[in-house]
């Protein structure tokens, strides 16, 4: 990662401009003290805190954008004391924000974890970091050590490290692993699901949202809503055909084009993948759109997990879609037939399309396969693949038509811009 | 309130027994996994219940839902 931060008002990443990780003293110097109640179940403090989060309008930054205050209110009504799990699994390969928060502002995440733990009167607070991310684990361990022994640490924080696989970061996959099973998603007839760990209900919160809670606990809800026209700031992970990929904190509603410009695009932009690998492709016309769910909706896009992957004329869109699909098919937990068989079949046919070596009828075949996987797994993994492929084939429709007519585009033999992490050879779920 | 048939895709083994029992409600995809039509019409409720009972993996269940009309 070259340019982690750039100019502009920073909140989550304040004080890290020079690429300097904040130790506990530095963190307190930038953000100030955080006051937490001294006794358990301090109802006055809890309702004030909930009120501030409500006033902030904060929504989950992990992808679903559900209002955090409503989620908390629900969990405050649970009978037993819950387990709070902070999710730093960085399930999205094109996202870097969990790693950036862990490396540069670990204390903000830990503060937020303490606040959530205190609001919910948690029996346990765990910080989940994928075990293939030793840098993040080290940084958080160091931060926890720095705090322990100071009278500022009132909540026991424990790091746990599940296997780092795409669907293991899915809430139910994470909860299943914490509960002693494999880190695969479970089937939940009703969503939002009831997640249980050791007989207790689990409250899973994404890292960025947790860090936002730490800021709101200090500065209040109005302050938070003072950026981004009431929406606050968010972390954008920009990668792909850019010279300086990185994580940028921007007010929501900043135009997509100006966020992308900070990462210095290499060539003529032909499309962008938004949200995550299971997100939506949009065309270059969306560069004028505000980067917010309302602003992106007309283009079919969403902020999701904050991922922005840039594609340009140096690579073939169809080949890119095929590669992402292949990667996603390796990440299937292989539990559900339509996902286990449908994703590899889809990847194969997309490869055929990319190589322009199809024997007719491929377009119908693709449509049929997309229908066969969409909504037919226990988790949303296949649905995300279907969304990504459908939107990608729309954005690169002209290329697809050319390929299906046996005319490969000029860029189809050049390498793809995506740097996909290697799928593990041996699948590890425990 | 209407009834619909649902499948737990993790439990399902894809041998397609349900499609033999309740062919009007279940078709199979190219790998043998059930594709289930949305609403179970009243005249087929008994057959749906039979499919639920006969599913070797207990992967099928009936669920009440509010149909969108
Ligand atoms: S849909 Fe795919 S990824 Fe999700 S649980 Fe089923 S097999 Fe696993
Ligand atoms: S009978 Fe049960 S296990 Fe067999 S295909 Fe149907 S749902 Fe799946």
PDB file of N, CA and C in Angstrom, chain A residues 53-134:
ATOM      1  N   UNK A  53     -25.580   7.717  19.488  1.00  0.00           N
ATOM      2  CA  UNK A  53     -25.400   6.887  18.289  1.00  0.00           C
ATOM      3  C   UNK A  53     -26.611   7.054  17.361  1.00  0.00           C
ATOM      4  N   UNK A  54     -27.777   7.171  17.977  1.00  0.00           N
ATOM      5  CA  UNK A  54     -28.981   7.382  17.183  1.00  0.00           C
ATOM      6  C   UNK A  54     -28.910   8.729  16.451  1.00  0.00           C
ATOM      7  N   UNK A  55     -28.504   9.759  17.189  1.00  0.00           N
ATOM      8  CA  UNK A  55     -28.421  11.102  16.598  1.00  0.00           C
ATOM      9  C   UNK A  55     -27.359  11.167  15.505  1.00  0.00           C
ATOM     10  N   UNK A  56     -26.349  10.324  15.611  1.00  0.00           N
ATOM     11  CA  UNK A  56     -25.277  10.348  14.614  1.00  0.00           C
ATOM     12  C   UNK A  56     -25.736   9.799  13.271  1.00  0.00           C
ATOM     13  N   UNK A  57     -26.788   8.971  13.308  1.00  0.00           N
ATOM     14  CA  UNK A  57     -27.260   8.352  12.070  1.00  0.00           C
ATOM     15  C   UNK A  57     -26.321   7.270  11.555  1.00  0.00           C
ATOM     16  N   UNK A  58     -25.361   6.842  12.391  1.00  0.00           N
ATOM     17  CA  UNK A  58     -24.367   5.848  11.956  1.00  0.00           C
ATOM     18  C   UNK A  58     -25.031   4.568  11.443  1.00  0.00           C
ATOM     19  N   UNK A  59     -24.536   4.111  10.285  1.00  0.00           N
ATOM     20  CA  UNK A  59     -24.989   2.829   9.737  1.00  0.00           C
ATOM     21  C   UNK A  59     -23.789   1.905   9.602  1.00  0.00           C
ATOM     22  N   UNK A  60     -24.026   0.611   9.625  1.00  0.00           N
ATOM     23  CA  UNK A  60     -22.955  -0.376   9.601  1.00  0.00           C
ATOM     24  C   UNK A  60     -22.074  -0.221   8.369  1.00  0.00           C
ATOM     25  N   UNK A  61     -20.768  -0.206   8.584  1.00  0.00           N
ATOM     26  CA  UNK A  61     -19.838   0.017   7.472  1.00  0.00           C
ATOM     27  C   UNK A  61     -19.310  -1.290   6.897  1.00  0.00           C
ATOM     28  N   UNK A  62     -19.867  -2.409   7.330  1.00  0.00           N
ATOM     29  CA  UNK A  62     -19.374  -3.686   6.829  1.00  0.00           C
ATOM     30  C   UNK A  62     -19.994  -4.064   5.490  1.00  0.00           C
ATOM     31  N   UNK A  63     -21.074  -3.420   5.124  1.00  0.00           N
ATOM     32  CA  UNK A  63     -21.703  -3.728   3.848  1.00  0.00           C
ATOM     33  C   UNK A  63     -23.205  -3.537   3.874  1.00  0.00           C
ATOM     34  N   UNK A  64     -23.830  -3.909   4.991  1.00  0.00           N
ATOM     35  CA  UNK A  64     -25.291  -3.905   5.015  1.00  0.00           C
ATOM     36  C   UNK A  64     -25.891  -2.524   5.263  1.00  0.00           C
ATOM     37  N   UNK A  65     -25.110  -1.600   5.828  1.00  0.00           N
ATOM     38  CA  UNK A  65     -25.573  -0.225   6.072  1.00  0.00           C
ATOM     39  C   UNK A  65     -26.841  -0.169   6.914  1.00  0.00           C
ATOM     40  N   UNK A  66     -26.951  -1.078   7.883  1.00  0.00           N
ATOM     41  CA  UNK A  66     -28.104  -1.079   8.786  1.00  0.00           C
ATOM     42  C   UNK A  66     -27.840  -0.082   9.922  1.00  0.00           C
ATOM     43  N   UNK A  67     -28.867   0.687  10.344  1.00  0.00           N
ATOM     44  CA  UNK A  67     -28.636   1.666  11.409  1.00  0.00           C
ATOM     45  C   UNK A  67     -28.141   1.008  12.705  1.00  0.00           C
ATOM     46  N   UNK A  68     -26.988   1.466  13.174  1.00  0.00           N
ATOM     47  CA  UNK A  68     -26.345   0.858  14.335  1.00  0.00           C
ATOM     48  C   UNK A  68     -27.195   0.982  15.597  1.00  0.00           C
ATOM     49  N   UNK A  69     -27.875   2.133  15.764  1.00  0.00           N
ATOM     50  CA  UNK A  69     -28.677   2.335  16.975  1.00  0.00           C
ATOM     51  C   UNK A  69     -29.810   1.303  17.058  1.00  0.00           C
ATOM     52  N   UNK A  70     -30.432   1.003  15.928  1.00  0.00           N
ATOM     53  CA  UNK A  70     -31.538   0.034  15.928  1.00  0.00           C
ATOM     54  C   UNK A  70     -31.017  -1.359  16.266  1.00  0.00           C
ATOM     55  N   UNK A  71     -29.856  -1.689  15.697  1.00  0.00           N
ATOM     56  CA  UNK A  71     -29.250  -2.985  15.975  1.00  0.00           C
ATOM     57  C   UNK A  71     -28.913  -3.110  17.466  1.00  0.00           C
ATOM     58  N   UNK A  72     -28.364  -2.039  18.041  1.00  0.00           N
ATOM     59  CA  UNK A  72     -28.008  -2.061  19.457  1.00  0.00           C
ATOM     60  C   UNK A  72     -29.246  -2.182  20.345  1.00  0.00           C
ATOM     61  N   UNK A  73     -30.278  -1.418  19.989  1.00  0.00           N
ATOM     62  CA  UNK A  73     -31.506  -1.452  20.789  1.00  0.00           C
ATOM     63  C   UNK A  73     -32.062  -2.868  20.856  1.00  0.00           C
ATOM     64  N   UNK A  74     -32.043  -3.534  19.719  1.00  0.00           N
ATOM     65  CA  UNK A  74     -32.509  -4.918  19.691  1.00  0.00           C
ATOM     66  C   UNK A  74     -31.706  -5.781  20.649  1.00  0.00           C
ATOM     67  N   UNK A  75     -30.390  -5.623  20.593  1.00  0.00           N
ATOM     68  CA  UNK A  75     -29.512  -6.478  21.401  1.00  0.00           C
ATOM     69  C   UNK A  75     -29.605  -6.142  22.886  1.00  0.00           C
ATOM     70  N   UNK A  76     -29.990  -4.896  23.222  1.00  0.00           N
ATOM     71  CA  UNK A  76     -30.122  -4.534  24.639  1.00  0.00           C
ATOM     72  C   UNK A  76     -31.301  -5.260  25.285  1.00  0.00           C
ATOM     73  N   UNK A  77     -32.188  -5.778  24.451  1.00  0.00           N
ATOM     74  CA  UNK A  77     -33.339  -6.494  24.985  1.00  0.00           C
ATOM     75  C   UNK A  77     -33.108  -7.993  25.164  1.00  0.00           C
ATOM     76  N   UNK A  78     -31.912  -8.473  24.800  1.00  0.00           N
ATOM     77  CA  UNK A  78     -31.654  -9.907  24.937  1.00  0.00           C
ATOM     78  C   UNK A  78     -31.607 -10.304  26.411  1.00  0.00           C
ATOM     79  N   UNK A  79     -32.030 -11.524  26.688  1.00  0.00           N
ATOM     80  CA  UNK A  79     -32.127 -11.951  28.088  1.00  0.00           C
ATOM     81  C   UNK A  79     -30.771 -12.131  28.748  1.00  0.00           C
ATOM     82  N   UNK A  80     -29.913 -12.943  28.099  1.00  0.00           N
ATOM     83  CA  UNK A  80     -28.595 -13.195  28.694  1.00  0.00           C
ATOM     84  C   UNK A  80     -27.594 -12.147  28.222  1.00  0.00           C
ATOM     85  N   UNK A  81     -26.520 -11.958  29.012  1.00  0.00           N
ATOM     86  CA  UNK A  81     -25.458 -11.064  28.572  1.00  0.00           C
ATOM     87  C   UNK A  81     -24.821 -11.634  27.303  1.00  0.00           C
ATOM     88  N   UNK A  82     -24.657 -10.811  26.260  1.00  0.00           N
ATOM     89  CA  UNK A  82     -24.169 -11.341  24.988  1.00  0.00           C
ATOM     90  C   UNK A  82     -22.644 -11.423  24.893  1.00  0.00           C
ATOM     91  N   UNK A  83     -22.190 -12.063  23.822  1.00  0.00           N
ATOM     92  CA  UNK A  83     -20.798 -11.994  23.392  1.00  0.00           C
ATOM     93  C   UNK A  83     -20.740 -10.898  22.336  1.00  0.00           C
ATOM     94  N   UNK A  84     -19.803  -9.973  22.467  1.00  0.00           N
ATOM     95  CA  UNK A  84     -19.607  -8.977  21.421  1.00  0.00           C
ATOM     96  C   UNK A  84     -18.379  -9.392  20.611  1.00  0.00           C
ATOM     97  N   UNK A  85     -18.524  -9.488  19.306  1.00  0.00           N
ATOM     98  CA  UNK A  85     -17.401  -9.855  18.443  1.00  0.00           C
ATOM     99  C   UNK A  85     -17.153  -8.729  17.446  1.00  0.00           C
ATOM    100  N   UNK A  86     -15.937  -8.174  17.474  1.00  0.00           N
ATOM    101  CA  UNK A  86     -15.586  -7.125  16.525  1.00  0.00           C
ATOM    102  C   UNK A  86     -14.905  -7.803  15.335  1.00  0.00           C
ATOM    103  N   UNK A  87     -15.464  -7.567  14.162  1.00  0.00           N
ATOM    104  CA  UNK A  87     -15.055  -8.287  12.959  1.00  0.00           C
ATOM    105  C   UNK A  87     -13.976  -7.522  12.183  1.00  0.00           C
ATOM    106  N   UNK A  88     -12.726  -7.992  12.303  1.00  0.00           N
ATOM    107  CA  UNK A  88     -11.633  -7.438  11.489  1.00  0.00           C
ATOM    108  C   UNK A  88     -11.125  -8.517  10.541  1.00  0.00           C
ATOM    109  N   UNK A  89     -12.055  -9.290   9.989  1.00  0.00           N
ATOM    110  CA  UNK A  89     -11.657 -10.432   9.158  1.00  0.00           C
ATOM    111  C   UNK A  89     -11.218 -10.008   7.761  1.00  0.00           C
ATOM    112  N   UNK A  90     -11.476  -8.773   7.416  1.00  0.00           N
ATOM    113  CA  UNK A  90     -11.126  -8.271   6.079  1.00  0.00           C
ATOM    114  C   UNK A  90     -11.530  -9.302   5.018  1.00  0.00           C
ATOM    115  N   UNK A  91     -12.788  -9.708   5.084  1.00  0.00           N
ATOM    116  CA  UNK A  91     -13.259 -10.740   4.169  1.00  0.00           C
ATOM    117  C   UNK A  91     -13.146 -10.326   2.719  1.00  0.00           C
ATOM    118  N   UNK A  92     -13.268  -9.041   2.436  1.00  0.00           N
ATOM    119  CA  UNK A  92     -13.174  -8.572   1.061  1.00  0.00           C
ATOM    120  C   UNK A  92     -11.713  -8.428   0.660  1.00  0.00           C
ATOM    121  N   UNK A  93     -11.247  -9.208  -0.323  1.00  0.00           N
ATOM    122  CA  UNK A  93      -9.830  -9.133  -0.677  1.00  0.00           C
ATOM    123  C   UNK A  93      -9.419  -7.749  -1.179  1.00  0.00           C
ATOM    124  N   UNK A  94     -10.345  -6.998  -1.783  1.00  0.00           N
ATOM    125  CA  UNK A  94      -9.966  -5.679  -2.298  1.00  0.00           C
ATOM    126  C   UNK A  94     -10.087  -4.604  -1.226  1.00  0.00           C
ATOM    127  N   UNK A  95     -10.521  -4.986  -0.029  1.00  0.00           N
ATOM    128  CA  UNK A  95     -10.604  -4.013   1.054  1.00  0.00           C
ATOM    129  C   UNK A  95      -9.330  -4.073   1.878  1.00  0.00           C
ATOM    130  N   UNK A  96      -8.931  -2.951   2.398  1.00  0.00           N
ATOM    131  CA  UNK A  96      -7.726  -2.917   3.226  1.00  0.00           C
ATOM    132  C   UNK A  96      -8.023  -2.221   4.531  1.00  0.00           C
ATOM    133  N   UNK A  97      -9.295  -1.877   4.749  1.00  0.00           N
ATOM    134  CA  UNK A  97      -9.555  -0.943   5.839  1.00  0.00           C
ATOM    135  C   UNK A  97      -9.415  -1.573   7.218  1.00  0.00           C
ATOM    136  N   UNK A  98      -9.758  -2.845   7.364  1.00  0.00           N
ATOM    137  CA  UNK A  98      -9.581  -3.479   8.670  1.00  0.00           C
ATOM    138  C   UNK A  98      -8.097  -3.495   9.031  1.00  0.00           C
ATOM    139  N   UNK A  99      -7.259  -3.813   8.038  1.00  0.00           N
ATOM    140  CA  UNK A  99      -5.810  -3.860   8.279  1.00  0.00           C
ATOM    141  C   UNK A  99      -5.266  -2.474   8.583  1.00  0.00           C
ATOM    142  N   UNK A 100      -5.769  -1.459   7.864  1.00  0.00           N
ATOM    143  CA  UNK A 100      -5.295  -0.094   8.102  1.00  0.00           C
ATOM    144  C   UNK A 100      -5.699   0.373   9.495  1.00  0.00           C
ATOM    145  N   UNK A 101      -6.945   0.091   9.891  1.00  0.00           N
ATOM    146  CA  UNK A 101      -7.378   0.478  11.242  1.00  0.00           C
ATOM    147  C   UNK A 101      -6.546  -0.253  12.295  1.00  0.00           C
ATOM    148  N   UNK A 102      -6.323  -1.540  12.088  1.00  0.00           N
ATOM    149  CA  UNK A 102      -5.551  -2.319  13.065  1.00  0.00           C
ATOM    150  C   UNK A 102      -4.122  -1.798  13.169  1.00  0.00           C
ATOM    151  N   UNK A 103      -3.551  -1.413  12.035  1.00  0.00           N
ATOM    152  CA  UNK A 103      -2.155  -0.982  12.044  1.00  0.00           C
ATOM    153  C   UNK A 103      -1.992   0.440  12.562  1.00  0.00           C
ATOM    154  N   UNK A 104      -2.894   1.350  12.169  1.00  0.00           N
ATOM    155  CA  UNK A 104      -2.665   2.765  12.446  1.00  0.00           C
ATOM    156  C   UNK A 104      -3.492   3.309  13.610  1.00  0.00           C
ATOM    157  N   UNK A 105      -4.694   2.801  13.795  1.00  0.00           N
ATOM    158  CA  UNK A 105      -5.547   3.333  14.866  1.00  0.00           C
ATOM    159  C   UNK A 105      -6.150   2.200  15.696  1.00  0.00           C
ATOM    160  N   UNK A 106      -5.285   1.288  16.204  1.00  0.00           N
ATOM    161  CA  UNK A 106      -5.844   0.127  16.909  1.00  0.00           C
ATOM    162  C   UNK A 106      -6.635   0.527  18.155  1.00  0.00           C
ATOM    163  N   UNK A 107      -6.199   1.616  18.821  1.00  0.00           N
ATOM    164  CA  UNK A 107      -6.864   1.992  20.067  1.00  0.00           C
ATOM    165  C   UNK A 107      -8.271   2.523  19.845  1.00  0.00           C
ATOM    166  N   UNK A 108      -8.509   3.081  18.659  1.00  0.00           N
ATOM    167  CA  UNK A 108      -9.855   3.563  18.374  1.00  0.00           C
ATOM    168  C   UNK A 108     -10.815   2.375  18.257  1.00  0.00           C
ATOM    169  N   UNK A 109     -10.341   1.307  17.609  1.00  0.00           N
ATOM    170  CA  UNK A 109     -11.159   0.099  17.496  1.00  0.00           C
ATOM    171  C   UNK A 109     -11.394  -0.504  18.882  1.00  0.00           C
ATOM    172  N   UNK A 110     -10.325  -0.536  19.698  1.00  0.00           N
ATOM    173  CA  UNK A 110     -10.464  -1.125  21.040  1.00  0.00           C
ATOM    174  C   UNK A 110     -11.385  -0.273  21.918  1.00  0.00           C
ATOM    175  N   UNK A 111     -11.275   1.061  21.802  1.00  0.00           N
ATOM    176  CA  UNK A 111     -12.190   1.947  22.528  1.00  0.00           C
ATOM    177  C   UNK A 111     -13.645   1.619  22.154  1.00  0.00           C
ATOM    178  N   UNK A 112     -13.874   1.522  20.852  1.00  0.00           N
ATOM    179  CA  UNK A 112     -15.234   1.247  20.383  1.00  0.00           C
ATOM    180  C   UNK A 112     -15.727  -0.094  20.901  1.00  0.00           C
ATOM    181  N   UNK A 113     -14.819  -1.072  20.940  1.00  0.00           N
ATOM    182  CA  UNK A 113     -15.187  -2.392  21.458  1.00  0.00           C
ATOM    183  C   UNK A 113     -15.593  -2.290  22.921  1.00  0.00           C
ATOM    184  N   UNK A 114     -14.861  -1.453  23.687  1.00  0.00           N
ATOM    185  CA  UNK A 114     -15.197  -1.270  25.109  1.00  0.00           C
ATOM    186  C   UNK A 114     -16.559  -0.585  25.253  1.00  0.00           C
ATOM    187  N   UNK A 115     -16.813   0.407  24.410  1.00  0.00           N
ATOM    188  CA  UNK A 115     -18.097   1.116  24.482  1.00  0.00           C
ATOM    189  C   UNK A 115     -19.248   0.152  24.167  1.00  0.00           C
ATOM    190  N   UNK A 116     -19.092  -0.610  23.091  1.00  0.00           N
ATOM    191  CA  UNK A 116     -20.152  -1.561  22.726  1.00  0.00           C
ATOM    192  C   UNK A 116     -20.345  -2.589  23.840  1.00  0.00           C
ATOM    193  N   UNK A 117     -19.221  -3.063  24.385  1.00  0.00           N
ATOM    194  CA  UNK A 117     -19.284  -4.029  25.476  1.00  0.00           C
ATOM    195  C   UNK A 117     -20.045  -3.466  26.675  1.00  0.00           C
ATOM    196  N   UNK A 118     -19.792  -2.190  26.976  1.00  0.00           N
ATOM    197  CA  UNK A 118     -20.449  -1.567  28.136  1.00  0.00           C
ATOM    198  C   UNK A 118     -21.933  -1.309  27.849  1.00  0.00           C
ATOM    199  N   UNK A 119     -22.254  -0.870  26.647  1.00  0.00           N
ATOM    200  CA  UNK A 119     -23.667  -0.629  26.315  1.00  0.00           C
ATOM    201  C   UNK A 119     -24.453  -1.936  26.450  1.00  0.00           C
ATOM    202  N   UNK A 120     -23.865  -3.024  25.959  1.00  0.00           N
ATOM    203  CA  UNK A 120     -24.592  -4.296  25.913  1.00  0.00           C
ATOM    204  C   UNK A 120     -24.358  -5.140  27.161  1.00  0.00           C
ATOM    205  N   UNK A 121     -23.549  -4.627  28.110  1.00  0.00           N
ATOM    206  CA  UNK A 121     -23.195  -5.398  29.298  1.00  0.00           C
ATOM    207  C   UNK A 121     -22.703  -6.791  28.885  1.00  0.00           C
ATOM    208  N   UNK A 122     -21.753  -6.802  27.962  1.00  0.00           N
ATOM    209  CA  UNK A 122     -21.305  -8.062  27.365  1.00  0.00           C
ATOM    210  C   UNK A 122     -20.614  -8.969  28.372  1.00  0.00           C
ATOM    211  N   UNK A 123     -20.830 -10.265  28.207  1.00  0.00           N
ATOM    212  CA  UNK A 123     -20.130 -11.245  29.027  1.00  0.00           C
ATOM    213  C   UNK A 123     -18.691 -11.366  28.569  1.00  0.00           C
ATOM    214  N   UNK A 124     -18.457 -11.087  27.280  1.00  0.00           N
ATOM    215  CA  UNK A 124     -17.133 -11.227  26.701  1.00  0.00           C
ATOM    216  C   UNK A 124     -17.055 -10.353  25.462  1.00  0.00           C
ATOM    217  N   UNK A 125     -15.877  -9.746  25.238  1.00  0.00           N
ATOM    218  CA  UNK A 125     -15.676  -8.982  24.010  1.00  0.00           C
ATOM    219  C   UNK A 125     -14.477  -9.580  23.291  1.00  0.00           C
ATOM    220  N   UNK A 126     -14.673 -10.044  22.071  1.00  0.00           N
ATOM    221  CA  UNK A 126     -13.555 -10.603  21.312  1.00  0.00           C
ATOM    222  C   UNK A 126     -13.324  -9.795  20.040  1.00  0.00           C
ATOM    223  N   UNK A 127     -12.058  -9.752  19.641  1.00  0.00           N
ATOM    224  CA  UNK A 127     -11.661  -9.050  18.429  1.00  0.00           C
ATOM    225  C   UNK A 127     -11.215 -10.145  17.461  1.00  0.00           C
ATOM    226  N   UNK A 128     -11.941 -10.304  16.341  1.00  0.00           N
ATOM    227  CA  UNK A 128     -11.640 -11.397  15.417  1.00  0.00           C
ATOM    228  C   UNK A 128     -10.806 -10.890  14.251  1.00  0.00           C
ATOM    229  N   UNK A 129      -9.582 -11.418  14.144  1.00  0.00           N
ATOM    230  CA  UNK A 129      -8.675 -11.043  13.058  1.00  0.00           C
ATOM    231  C   UNK A 129      -8.254 -12.316  12.342  1.00  0.00           C
ATOM    232  N   UNK A 130      -8.315 -12.306  11.013  1.00  0.00           N
ATOM    233  CA  UNK A 130      -7.946 -13.506  10.267  1.00  0.00           C
ATOM    234  C   UNK A 130      -6.514 -13.902  10.582  1.00  0.00           C
ATOM    235  N   UNK A 131      -6.276 -15.221  10.707  1.00  0.00           N
ATOM    236  CA  UNK A 131      -4.953 -15.638  11.157  1.00  0.00           C
ATOM    237  C   UNK A 131      -3.878 -15.447  10.094  1.00  0.00           C
ATOM    238  N   UNK A 132      -4.287 -15.192   8.831  1.00  0.00           N
ATOM    239  CA  UNK A 132      -3.268 -14.907   7.809  1.00  0.00           C
ATOM    240  C   UNK A 132      -2.935 -13.408   7.762  1.00  0.00           C
ATOM    241  N   UNK A 133      -3.292 -12.692   8.813  1.00  0.00           N
ATOM    242  CA  UNK A 133      -2.999 -11.262   8.882  1.00  0.00           C
ATOM    243  C   UNK A 133      -2.191 -10.967  10.159  1.00  0.00           C
ATOM    244  N   UNK A 134      -0.957 -11.531  10.240  1.00  0.00           N
ATOM    245  CA  UNK A 134      -0.176 -11.419  11.480  1.00  0.00           C
ATOM    246  C   UNK A 134       0.135  -9.977  11.847  1.00  0.00           C
TER     247      UNK A 134
END
